mmCIF file of C-alpha atoms and ligand atoms in Angstrom:
data_model
loop_
_atom_site.group_PDB
_atom_site.id
_atom_site.type_symbol
_atom_site.label_atom_id
_atom_site.label_comp_id
_atom_site.label_asym_id
_atom_site.label_seq_id
_atom_site.Cartn_x
_atom_site.Cartn_y
_atom_site.Cartn_z
ATOM 1 C CA MET A 1 79.936 99.657 115.458
ATOM 2 C CA SER A 2 78.514 101.388 112.382
ATOM 3 C CA MET A 3 79.586 102.324 108.859
ATOM 4 C CA ILE A 4 79.247 105.812 107.404
ATOM 5 C CA ILE A 5 78.714 106.382 103.718
ATOM 6 C CA VAL A 6 79.984 109.710 102.422
ATOM 7 C CA SER A 7 79.894 111.170 98.950
ATOM 8 C CA THR A 8 79.618 114.479 97.175
ATOM 9 C CA GLY A 9 77.599 114.168 93.984
ATOM 10 C CA LYS A 10 76.528 110.495 94.135
ATOM 11 C CA ASN A 11 72.997 109.255 94.704
ATOM 12 C CA LEU A 12 73.489 106.935 97.667
ATOM 13 C CA THR A 13 70.082 105.209 97.772
ATOM 14 C CA ARG A 14 71.103 102.351 95.466
ATOM 15 C CA TRP A 15 74.363 101.947 97.408
ATOM 16 C CA ILE A 16 72.619 101.747 100.781
ATOM 17 C CA ASP A 17 70.118 99.209 99.377
ATOM 18 C CA ALA A 18 72.939 97.104 97.915
ATOM 19 C CA LEU A 19 74.892 97.133 101.207
ATOM 20 C CA LYS A 20 71.780 96.182 103.198
ATOM 21 C CA SER A 21 70.973 93.411 100.803
ATOM 22 C CA ALA A 22 74.531 92.069 101.185
ATOM 23 C CA ASP A 23 74.079 92.202 104.985
ATOM 24 C CA PRO A 24 70.622 93.080 106.398
ATOM 25 C CA SER A 25 72.069 93.559 109.897
ATOM 26 C CA LEU A 26 74.428 96.325 108.731
ATOM 27 C CA ASP A 27 74.048 99.752 110.355
ATOM 28 C CA VAL A 28 74.833 102.216 107.532
ATOM 29 C CA GLN A 29 74.516 105.912 108.319
ATOM 30 C CA LEU A 30 74.883 109.151 106.408
ATOM 31 C CA PRO A 31 77.126 111.695 108.209
ATOM 32 C CA GLU A 32 74.105 113.836 109.101
ATOM 33 C CA GLN A 33 72.440 110.830 110.803
ATOM 34 C CA VAL A 34 75.374 110.012 113.069
ATOM 35 C CA THR A 35 74.656 110.734 116.739
ATOM 36 C CA ASN A 36 77.713 108.986 118.189
ATOM 37 C CA LYS A 37 80.811 109.708 116.103
ATOM 38 C CA LYS A 38 82.927 107.516 118.402
ATOM 39 C CA ALA A 39 81.037 104.417 117.183
ATOM 40 C CA ILE A 40 82.206 104.853 113.576
ATOM 41 C CA ARG A 41 85.225 102.719 112.626
ATOM 42 C CA PHE A 42 84.590 102.233 108.867
ATOM 43 C CA ALA A 43 83.693 104.720 106.089
ATOM 44 C CA LEU A 44 82.708 104.171 102.459
ATOM 45 C CA SER A 45 83.650 107.290 100.570
ATOM 46 C CA TRP A 46 83.777 109.128 97.221
ATOM 47 C CA ASN A 47 84.882 112.777 97.001
ATOM 48 C CA HIS A 48 84.196 113.440 100.678
ATOM 49 C CA PRO A 49 84.079 117.006 102.020
ATOM 50 C CA ARG A 50 87.711 117.752 102.997
ATOM 51 C CA GLY A 51 88.526 117.338 106.682
ATOM 52 C CA ILE A 52 85.333 115.397 107.534
ATOM 53 C CA PHE A 53 87.148 112.252 108.662
ATOM 54 C CA SER A 54 89.087 113.994 111.414
ATOM 55 C CA GLU A 55 85.703 114.311 113.231
ATOM 56 C CA TYR A 56 85.618 110.506 113.791
ATOM 57 C CA PRO A 57 88.170 109.693 116.531
ATOM 58 C CA ASN A 58 87.882 105.882 116.181
ATOM 59 C CA LEU A 59 87.892 105.659 112.382
ATOM 60 C CA GLU A 60 90.173 102.805 111.250
ATOM 61 C CA CYS A 61 89.371 102.249 107.581
ATOM 62 C CA ILE A 62 88.155 104.255 104.584
ATOM 63 C CA SER A 63 86.992 102.288 101.552
ATOM 64 C CA SER A 64 86.778 103.966 98.157
ATOM 65 C CA PHE A 65 83.565 103.481 96.156
ATOM 66 C CA GLY A 66 85.807 102.754 93.170
ATOM 67 C CA ALA A 67 89.229 101.559 92.045
ATOM 68 C CA GLY A 68 90.912 104.948 92.496
ATOM 69 C CA VAL A 69 91.824 106.362 95.903
ATOM 70 C CA ASP A 70 93.279 109.744 94.891
ATOM 71 C CA HIS A 71 90.084 111.457 96.121
ATOM 72 C CA ILE A 72 90.772 110.039 99.607
ATOM 73 C CA LEU A 73 94.559 110.371 99.796
ATOM 74 C CA SER A 74 94.524 113.998 98.612
ATOM 75 C CA ASP A 75 92.962 114.981 101.968
ATOM 76 C CA PRO A 76 95.888 115.855 104.301
ATOM 77 C CA ASP A 77 93.633 115.626 107.378
ATOM 78 C CA ILE A 78 93.149 111.853 107.291
ATOM 79 C CA PRO A 79 94.934 110.465 110.370
ATOM 80 C CA ALA A 80 98.057 108.431 109.526
ATOM 81 C CA ASN A 81 96.756 105.265 111.240
ATOM 82 C CA VAL A 82 93.627 105.026 109.032
ATOM 83 C CA LYS A 83 93.851 102.246 106.414
ATOM 84 C CA VAL A 84 92.598 102.926 102.897
ATOM 85 C CA VAL A 85 91.082 100.129 100.787
ATOM 86 C CA ARG A 86 89.708 100.161 97.248
ATOM 87 C CA ILE A 87 87.423 98.234 94.929
ATOM 88 C CA VAL A 88 88.786 95.401 92.816
ATOM 89 C CA ASP A 89 85.964 94.018 90.709
ATOM 90 C CA PRO A 90 86.042 91.882 87.539
ATOM 91 C CA LEU A 91 83.050 93.821 86.184
ATOM 92 C CA LEU A 92 84.958 97.112 86.489
ATOM 93 C CA SER A 93 87.829 95.612 84.471
ATOM 94 C CA ALA A 94 85.517 94.009 81.887
ATOM 95 C CA ASP A 95 83.565 97.236 81.330
ATOM 96 C CA MET A 96 86.828 99.155 80.927
ATOM 97 C CA ALA A 97 88.126 96.698 78.308
ATOM 98 C CA GLU A 98 84.892 97.060 76.316
ATOM 99 C CA PHE A 99 85.123 100.846 76.457
ATOM 100 C CA ALA A 100 88.814 100.930 75.459
ATOM 101 C CA LEU A 101 88.134 98.585 72.540
ATOM 102 C CA ALA A 102 85.147 100.667 71.415
ATOM 103 C CA VAL A 103 87.209 103.882 71.391
ATOM 104 C CA VAL A 104 90.215 102.321 69.629
ATOM 105 C CA MET A 105 88.064 100.662 66.967
ATOM 106 C CA SER A 106 85.855 103.665 66.353
ATOM 107 C CA ASN A 107 88.937 105.788 65.716
ATOM 108 C CA MET A 108 90.708 103.085 63.648
ATOM 109 C CA ARG A 109 87.646 103.109 61.381
ATOM 110 C CA ARG A 110 87.327 106.939 61.572
ATOM 111 C CA LEU A 111 83.709 106.858 62.825
ATOM 112 C CA PRO A 112 83.881 110.302 64.521
ATOM 113 C CA GLU A 113 85.080 111.784 61.191
ATOM 114 C CA PHE A 114 82.246 110.126 59.245
ATOM 115 C CA MET A 115 79.685 111.430 61.760
ATOM 116 C CA LYS A 116 81.005 114.940 61.170
ATOM 117 C CA LEU A 117 80.956 114.472 57.365
ATOM 118 C CA LYS A 118 77.341 113.278 57.606
ATOM 119 C CA GLN A 119 76.386 116.519 59.366
ATOM 120 C CA GLU A 120 77.978 118.392 56.439
ATOM 121 C CA LYS A 121 76.206 116.068 53.919
ATOM 122 C CA THR A 122 79.623 115.174 52.514
ATOM 123 C CA TRP A 123 80.318 111.822 50.775
ATOM 124 C CA LYS A 124 84.049 111.242 51.185
ATOM 125 C CA LYS A 125 85.812 107.870 51.372
ATOM 126 C CA ARG A 126 88.729 107.629 53.812
ATOM 127 C CA GLY A 127 91.198 104.818 54.469
ATOM 128 C CA TYR A 128 91.305 102.938 57.782
ATOM 129 C CA MET A 129 93.603 100.930 60.030
ATOM 130 C CA ARG A 130 93.399 97.147 60.504
ATOM 131 C CA MET A 131 93.664 95.491 63.913
ATOM 132 C CA ALA A 132 96.706 93.382 63.077
ATOM 133 C CA GLU A 133 98.730 96.495 62.281
ATOM 134 C CA THR A 134 97.370 98.807 65.004
ATOM 135 C CA ARG A 135 99.717 99.400 67.941
ATOM 136 C CA VAL A 136 98.051 100.141 71.284
ATOM 137 C CA GLY A 137 99.979 100.971 74.456
ATOM 138 C CA ILE A 138 98.568 100.912 77.976
ATOM 139 C CA MET A 139 100.208 103.001 80.698
ATOM 140 C CA GLY A 140 99.439 101.328 84.011
ATOM 141 C CA THR A 141 99.022 97.570 83.784
ATOM 142 C CA GLY A 142 97.510 97.055 87.234
ATOM 143 C CA VAL A 143 94.274 95.194 87.852
ATOM 144 C CA ILE A 144 92.290 97.102 85.219
ATOM 145 C CA GLY A 145 95.085 97.985 82.758
ATOM 146 C CA HIS A 146 96.341 94.394 82.648
ATOM 147 C CA HIS A 147 92.852 93.115 81.866
ATOM 148 C CA VAL A 148 92.411 95.736 79.144
ATOM 149 C CA ALA A 149 95.818 94.876 77.632
ATOM 150 C CA THR A 150 95.078 91.145 77.708
ATOM 151 C CA GLU A 151 91.665 91.566 76.058
ATOM 152 C CA LEU A 152 92.888 93.957 73.354
ATOM 153 C CA HIS A 153 95.748 91.562 72.583
ATOM 154 C CA ARG A 154 93.310 88.636 72.487
ATOM 155 C CA VAL A 155 91.149 90.294 69.817
ATOM 156 C CA GLY A 156 94.167 90.895 67.587
ATOM 157 C CA LEU A 157 95.582 94.356 68.301
ATOM 158 C CA LYS A 158 99.360 94.818 68.751
ATOM 159 C CA VAL A 159 99.464 95.602 72.464
ATOM 160 C CA SER A 160 102.221 96.854 74.763
ATOM 161 C CA GLY A 161 102.003 97.769 78.422
ATOM 162 C CA TRP A 162 104.067 99.981 80.686
ATOM 163 C CA SER A 163 104.201 100.068 84.461
ATOM 164 C CA ARG A 164 106.571 100.886 87.296
ATOM 165 C CA THR A 165 107.843 97.383 88.012
ATOM 166 C CA ALA A 166 108.386 94.159 86.105
ATOM 167 C CA GLY A 167 105.562 91.835 87.097
ATOM 168 C CA THR A 168 104.758 88.298 86.067
ATOM 169 C CA GLN A 169 104.825 87.152 82.459
ATOM 170 C CA VAL A 170 102.043 88.543 80.264
ATOM 171 C CA SER A 171 100.684 87.861 76.766
ATOM 172 C CA TYR A 172 101.493 91.384 75.487
ATOM 173 C CA THR A 173 104.847 93.182 75.198
ATOM 174 C CA LYS A 174 105.798 94.743 78.525
ATOM 175 C CA PHE A 175 107.967 97.782 79.329
ATOM 176 C CA ASN A 176 108.937 98.783 82.851
ATOM 177 C CA GLY A 177 110.083 101.902 84.624
ATOM 178 C CA GLN A 178 111.182 105.350 83.560
ATOM 179 C CA GLU A 179 114.136 103.991 81.572
ATOM 180 C CA GLN A 180 111.861 102.051 79.183
ATOM 181 C CA LEU A 181 109.175 104.723 78.795
ATOM 182 C CA SER A 182 110.594 106.213 75.569
ATOM 183 C CA ASP A 183 110.851 102.794 73.870
ATOM 184 C CA PHE A 184 107.261 102.047 74.875
ATOM 185 C CA LEU A 185 105.956 105.355 73.511
ATOM 186 C CA ALA A 186 107.954 105.282 70.260
ATOM 187 C CA ARG A 187 105.907 102.395 68.826
ATOM 188 C CA LEU A 188 102.288 103.380 69.384
ATOM 189 C CA ASP A 189 99.292 104.439 67.317
ATOM 190 C CA PHE A 190 97.061 104.678 70.414
ATOM 191 C CA LEU A 191 98.187 105.526 73.960
ATOM 192 C CA ILE A 192 95.719 104.573 76.709
ATOM 193 C CA CYS A 193 96.306 105.916 80.232
ATOM 194 C CA LEU A 194 95.074 103.695 83.061
ATOM 195 C CA LEU A 195 97.465 104.885 85.750
ATOM 196 C CA PRO A 196 96.372 105.818 89.260
ATOM 197 C CA LEU A 197 96.790 109.493 90.156
ATOM 198 C CA THR A 198 99.762 109.831 92.523
ATOM 199 C CA PRO A 199 102.374 112.554 93.093
ATOM 200 C CA ARG A 200 104.570 110.701 90.548
ATOM 201 C CA THR A 201 101.959 110.396 87.809
ATOM 202 C CA LYS A 202 100.360 113.853 88.084
ATOM 203 C CA GLY A 203 100.988 115.730 84.819
ATOM 204 C CA ILE A 204 102.739 112.709 83.260
ATOM 205 C CA ILE A 205 100.970 113.240 79.907
ATOM 206 C CA ASN A 206 102.695 116.462 78.983
ATOM 207 C CA LYS A 207 104.403 117.923 75.918
ATOM 208 C CA ASP A 208 107.612 115.908 76.456
ATOM 209 C CA LEU A 209 105.729 112.627 76.661
ATOM 210 C CA LEU A 210 103.414 113.370 73.736
ATOM 211 C CA ALA A 211 106.427 114.372 71.604
ATOM 212 C CA GLN A 212 107.836 110.856 72.070
ATOM 213 C CA LEU A 213 104.787 109.290 70.399
ATOM 214 C CA PRO A 214 104.970 108.782 66.634
ATOM 215 C CA ALA A 215 103.369 111.599 64.598
ATOM 216 C CA GLY A 216 99.640 110.944 64.183
ATOM 217 C CA ALA A 217 99.217 108.995 67.444
ATOM 218 C CA PHE A 218 95.915 109.251 69.329
ATOM 219 C CA LEU A 219 95.548 109.678 73.121
ATOM 220 C CA ILE A 220 92.869 107.955 75.238
ATOM 221 C CA ASN A 221 92.824 109.108 78.869
ATOM 222 C CA LEU A 222 90.790 106.832 81.144
ATOM 223 C CA GLY A 223 92.849 107.330 84.329
ATOM 224 C CA ARG A 224 92.406 110.757 85.908
ATOM 225 C CA GLY A 225 92.174 114.276 84.459
ATOM 226 C CA ALA A 226 95.227 115.468 86.364
ATOM 227 C CA HIS A 227 97.445 112.978 84.507
ATOM 228 C CA LEU A 228 97.134 115.287 81.523
ATOM 229 C CA VAL A 229 98.492 118.805 81.041
ATOM 230 C CA ASP A 230 95.499 120.143 79.119
ATOM 231 C CA HIS A 231 97.173 122.967 77.176
ATOM 232 C CA ASP A 232 100.072 120.674 76.134
ATOM 233 C CA LEU A 233 97.563 118.314 74.496
ATOM 234 C CA ILE A 234 95.843 121.148 72.642
ATOM 235 C CA GLN A 235 99.210 122.471 71.451
ATOM 236 C CA MET A 236 100.390 119.038 70.250
ATOM 237 C CA ILE A 237 97.103 118.461 68.381
ATOM 238 C CA ASP A 238 97.166 121.916 66.827
ATOM 239 C CA GLN A 239 100.777 121.287 65.702
ATOM 240 C CA LYS A 240 99.454 118.052 64.073
ATOM 241 C CA HIS A 241 101.803 115.816 66.055
ATOM 242 C CA ILE A 242 98.868 114.163 67.901
ATOM 243 C CA SER A 243 95.875 113.343 65.679
ATOM 244 C CA GLY A 244 93.277 113.615 68.438
ATOM 245 C CA ALA A 245 92.170 112.414 71.839
ATOM 246 C CA HIS A 246 89.336 110.718 73.642
ATOM 247 C CA LEU A 247 89.120 111.968 77.231
ATOM 248 C CA ASP A 248 86.876 110.344 79.853
ATOM 249 C CA VAL A 249 88.372 112.018 82.926
ATOM 250 C CA PHE A 250 89.027 115.679 83.697
ATOM 251 C CA ASP A 251 90.422 118.025 86.292
ATOM 252 C CA PRO A 252 88.059 119.303 87.563
ATOM 253 C CA GLU A 253 84.923 117.257 86.975
ATOM 254 C CA PRO A 254 82.461 118.174 85.607
ATOM 255 C CA LEU A 255 84.554 119.841 82.890
ATOM 256 C CA PRO A 256 83.812 123.595 83.116
ATOM 257 C CA GLU A 257 81.598 124.947 80.334
ATOM 258 C CA ASP A 258 84.259 127.372 79.119
ATOM 259 C CA HIS A 259 87.024 124.744 78.845
ATOM 260 C CA PRO A 260 88.596 124.671 75.349
ATOM 261 C CA PHE A 261 88.250 120.851 75.149
ATOM 262 C CA TRP A 262 84.483 121.199 74.545
ATOM 263 C CA ALA A 263 84.914 123.068 71.282
ATOM 264 C CA HIS A 264 88.028 121.308 69.981
ATOM 265 C CA PRO A 265 87.112 119.265 66.874
ATOM 266 C CA ALA A 266 89.769 116.575 67.498
ATOM 267 C CA ILE A 267 88.945 116.010 71.171
ATOM 268 C CA HIS A 268 86.120 113.620 72.037
ATOM 269 C CA ILE A 269 84.636 113.684 75.512
ATOM 270 C CA THR A 270 82.730 111.245 77.721
ATOM 271 C CA PRO A 271 81.703 112.176 81.299
ATOM 272 C CA HIS A 272 83.735 109.647 83.385
ATOM 273 C CA VAL A 273 81.704 106.662 82.232
ATOM 274 C CA ALA A 274 84.413 104.352 80.871
ATOM 275 C CA SER A 275 83.653 101.919 83.690
ATOM 276 C CA LEU A 276 81.116 102.573 86.439
ATOM 277 C CA THR A 277 81.283 100.797 89.790
ATOM 278 C CA ASP A 278 78.205 98.598 90.085
ATOM 279 C CA PRO A 279 76.834 98.795 93.672
ATOM 280 C CA GLU A 280 75.275 95.307 93.609
ATOM 281 C CA SER A 281 78.495 93.790 92.288
ATOM 282 C CA VAL A 282 80.810 95.390 94.863
ATOM 283 C CA ALA A 283 78.639 95.658 98.021
ATOM 284 C CA PRO A 284 79.645 92.133 99.204
ATOM 285 C CA GLN A 285 83.351 93.054 99.149
ATOM 286 C CA VAL A 286 82.719 96.294 101.073
ATOM 287 C CA VAL A 287 80.734 94.360 103.691
ATOM 288 C CA ASN A 288 83.444 91.707 103.765
ATOM 289 C CA ASN A 289 86.115 94.314 104.602
ATOM 290 C CA TYR A 290 83.833 95.841 107.242
ATOM 291 C CA ARG A 291 83.428 92.405 108.850
ATOM 292 C CA ARG A 292 87.164 91.744 108.610
ATOM 293 C CA LEU A 293 87.829 94.987 110.464
ATOM 294 C CA ILE A 294 85.443 93.988 113.264
ATOM 295 C CA GLU A 295 87.046 90.541 113.457
ATOM 296 C CA ASN A 296 90.575 91.993 113.451
ATOM 297 C CA LYS A 297 91.439 90.184 110.209
ATOM 298 C CA GLU A 298 93.682 91.534 107.472
ATOM 299 C CA LEU A 299 91.785 93.876 105.125
ATOM 300 C CA LEU A 300 91.518 93.136 101.392
ATOM 301 C CA ASN A 301 92.683 95.478 98.603
ATOM 302 C CA THR A 302 94.591 97.814 100.906
ATOM 303 C CA VAL A 303 96.528 100.600 99.173
ATOM 304 C CA SER A 304 99.929 101.932 100.154
ATOM 305 C CA ARG A 305 99.311 105.427 101.492
ATOM 306 C CA GLN A 306 102.949 106.193 100.775
ATOM 307 C CA ALA A 307 102.921 105.069 97.102
ATOM 308 C CA GLY A 308 99.418 106.498 96.559
ATOM 309 C CA TYR A 309 97.922 103.365 94.971
HETATM 310 P P1 NDP B 401 96.121 99.382 90.155
HETATM 311 O O1 NDP B 401 96.572 100.004 91.423
HETATM 312 O O2 NDP B 401 95.741 97.943 90.161
HETATM 313 O O3 NDP B 401 97.249 99.559 89.031
HETATM 314 C C1 NDP B 401 98.039 100.678 88.914
HETATM 315 C C2 NDP B 401 99.079 100.444 87.827
HETATM 316 O O4 NDP B 401 99.759 101.673 87.584
HETATM 317 C C3 NDP B 401 100.131 99.410 88.197
HETATM 318 O O5 NDP B 401 100.472 98.649 87.068
HETATM 319 C C4 NDP B 401 101.318 100.270 88.631
HETATM 320 O O6 NDP B 401 102.593 99.705 88.388
HETATM 321 C C5 NDP B 401 101.165 101.444 87.674
HETATM 322 N N1 NDP B 401 101.849 102.629 88.202
HETATM 323 C C6 NDP B 401 101.608 103.309 89.346
HETATM 324 N N2 NDP B 401 102.476 104.329 89.486
HETATM 325 C C7 NDP B 401 103.287 104.278 88.394
HETATM 326 C C8 NDP B 401 104.393 105.060 87.959
HETATM 327 N N3 NDP B 401 104.843 106.097 88.677
HETATM 328 N N4 NDP B 401 104.981 104.729 86.784
HETATM 329 C C9 NDP B 401 104.540 103.662 86.065
HETATM 330 N N5 NDP B 401 103.514 102.873 86.427
HETATM 331 C C10 NDP B 401 102.881 103.187 87.570
HETATM 332 O O7 NDP B 401 94.899 100.281 89.625
HETATM 333 P P2 NDP B 401 93.649 99.849 88.731
HETATM 334 O O8 NDP B 401 94.158 99.155 87.528
HETATM 335 O O9 NDP B 401 92.637 99.164 89.549
HETATM 336 O O10 NDP B 401 93.047 101.296 88.358
HETATM 337 C C11 NDP B 401 93.812 102.243 87.667
HETATM 338 C C12 NDP B 401 93.112 103.582 87.598
HETATM 339 O O11 NDP B 401 92.050 103.576 86.665
HETATM 340 C C13 NDP B 401 92.410 104.048 88.900
HETATM 341 O O12 NDP B 401 93.331 104.539 89.848
HETATM 342 C C14 NDP B 401 91.498 105.133 88.366
HETATM 343 O O13 NDP B 401 92.196 106.369 88.345
HETATM 344 C C15 NDP B 401 91.223 104.694 86.925
HETATM 345 N N6 NDP B 401 89.808 104.302 86.744
HETATM 346 C C16 NDP B 401 89.035 105.034 85.874
HETATM 347 C C17 NDP B 401 87.724 104.697 85.647
HETATM 348 C C18 NDP B 401 86.904 105.426 84.634
HETATM 349 O O14 NDP B 401 85.694 105.172 84.518
HETATM 350 N N7 NDP B 401 87.493 106.308 83.839
HETATM 351 C C19 NDP B 401 87.089 103.566 86.356
HETATM 352 C C20 NDP B 401 87.995 102.837 87.216
HETATM 353 C C21 NDP B 401 89.300 103.217 87.392
HETATM 354 P P3 NDP B 401 103.148 98.412 89.151
HETATM 355 O O15 NDP B 401 102.268 97.278 88.692
HETATM 356 O O16 NDP B 401 104.509 98.272 88.651
HETATM 357 O O17 NDP B 401 103.007 98.708 90.617
HETATM 358 C C1 OXD B 402 87.171 104.573 89.871
HETATM 359 C C2 OXD B 402 86.504 105.459 88.954
HETATM 360 O O1 OXD B 402 88.241 104.906 90.363
HETATM 361 O O2 OXD B 402 85.292 105.338 88.770
HETATM 362 O O3 OXD B 402 86.639 103.477 90.142
HETATM 363 O O4 OXD B 402 87.146 106.318 88.336
#
């Protein structure tokens, strides 16, 4: 039995080295190296070429390279019996919390505005927000969102979270389900999206949702580009209801050169770097799932193909 590693746009050398160092006996192959497709039961994948997995008749499990699985589940040709697993890694959550805090604080203290004023050689004092009075809301309090919410609350921000179901007790204020979405939104200065992309969450950040935020609120999208309706955001910023946005994820990626986000003065962009999966940190869990499959044990971090996360 062998593992294939498939990705469009990722340099796989570091990944292959990390997997081999987690288990030197592992047979990892690129799709073009596979001579016997029947021997492949496990795939590690990121943005695979559509349809490729239907070529492997004995495939049983596809593992994402990251936390999100939308890039796998959006392929209608993946056989229904194939299990999909994802990465759950404390480093991924910790890096995300640092990034979210950096973006919130830089905008509380108006750093992007001061950088622009410096370019214009303009000396102009502006007021700022303090942590104890700054309200931050996190949509999607799963593994990563919950960690981000807990950390931002710990450093002194006023944090709320929103997710589909009521979970266990948390240190921040929690809202659940569609019926509590408006109450959650109505009390925020910063909205952070950390939802997975599913049929239910696609386009969730639209004009109706943004209109429910208080005037002057700021959007931070760290989930997926397709959560956001791009022209609705531009319209709500231009109407001065939303003060600006920091976007780390886009649909499509890379963001096309002619996209209006690039030139918009109130929209800040990072190229999907809020939290990067670290191959050395996660290779042992990928190998562990591969071994579990061989040994007929229950896989870890399985997603519901029906729910989409
Ligand atoms: P999880 O699956 O652990 O958490 C998902 C959360 O979203 C859960 O709280 C879930 O609610 C909630 N949710 C799902 N559907 C809905 C819905 N319809 N309405 C309300 N809440 C919903 O995911 P992770 O925390 O591990 O990751 C989240 C996402 O972050 C990834 O899918 C990926 O898109 C993104 N990401 C981005 C990165 C970047 O660098 N920008 C890096 C890593 C991840 P409930 O708990 O009630 O089930
Ligand atoms: C992920 C990501 O899903 O990098 O892990 O976006």
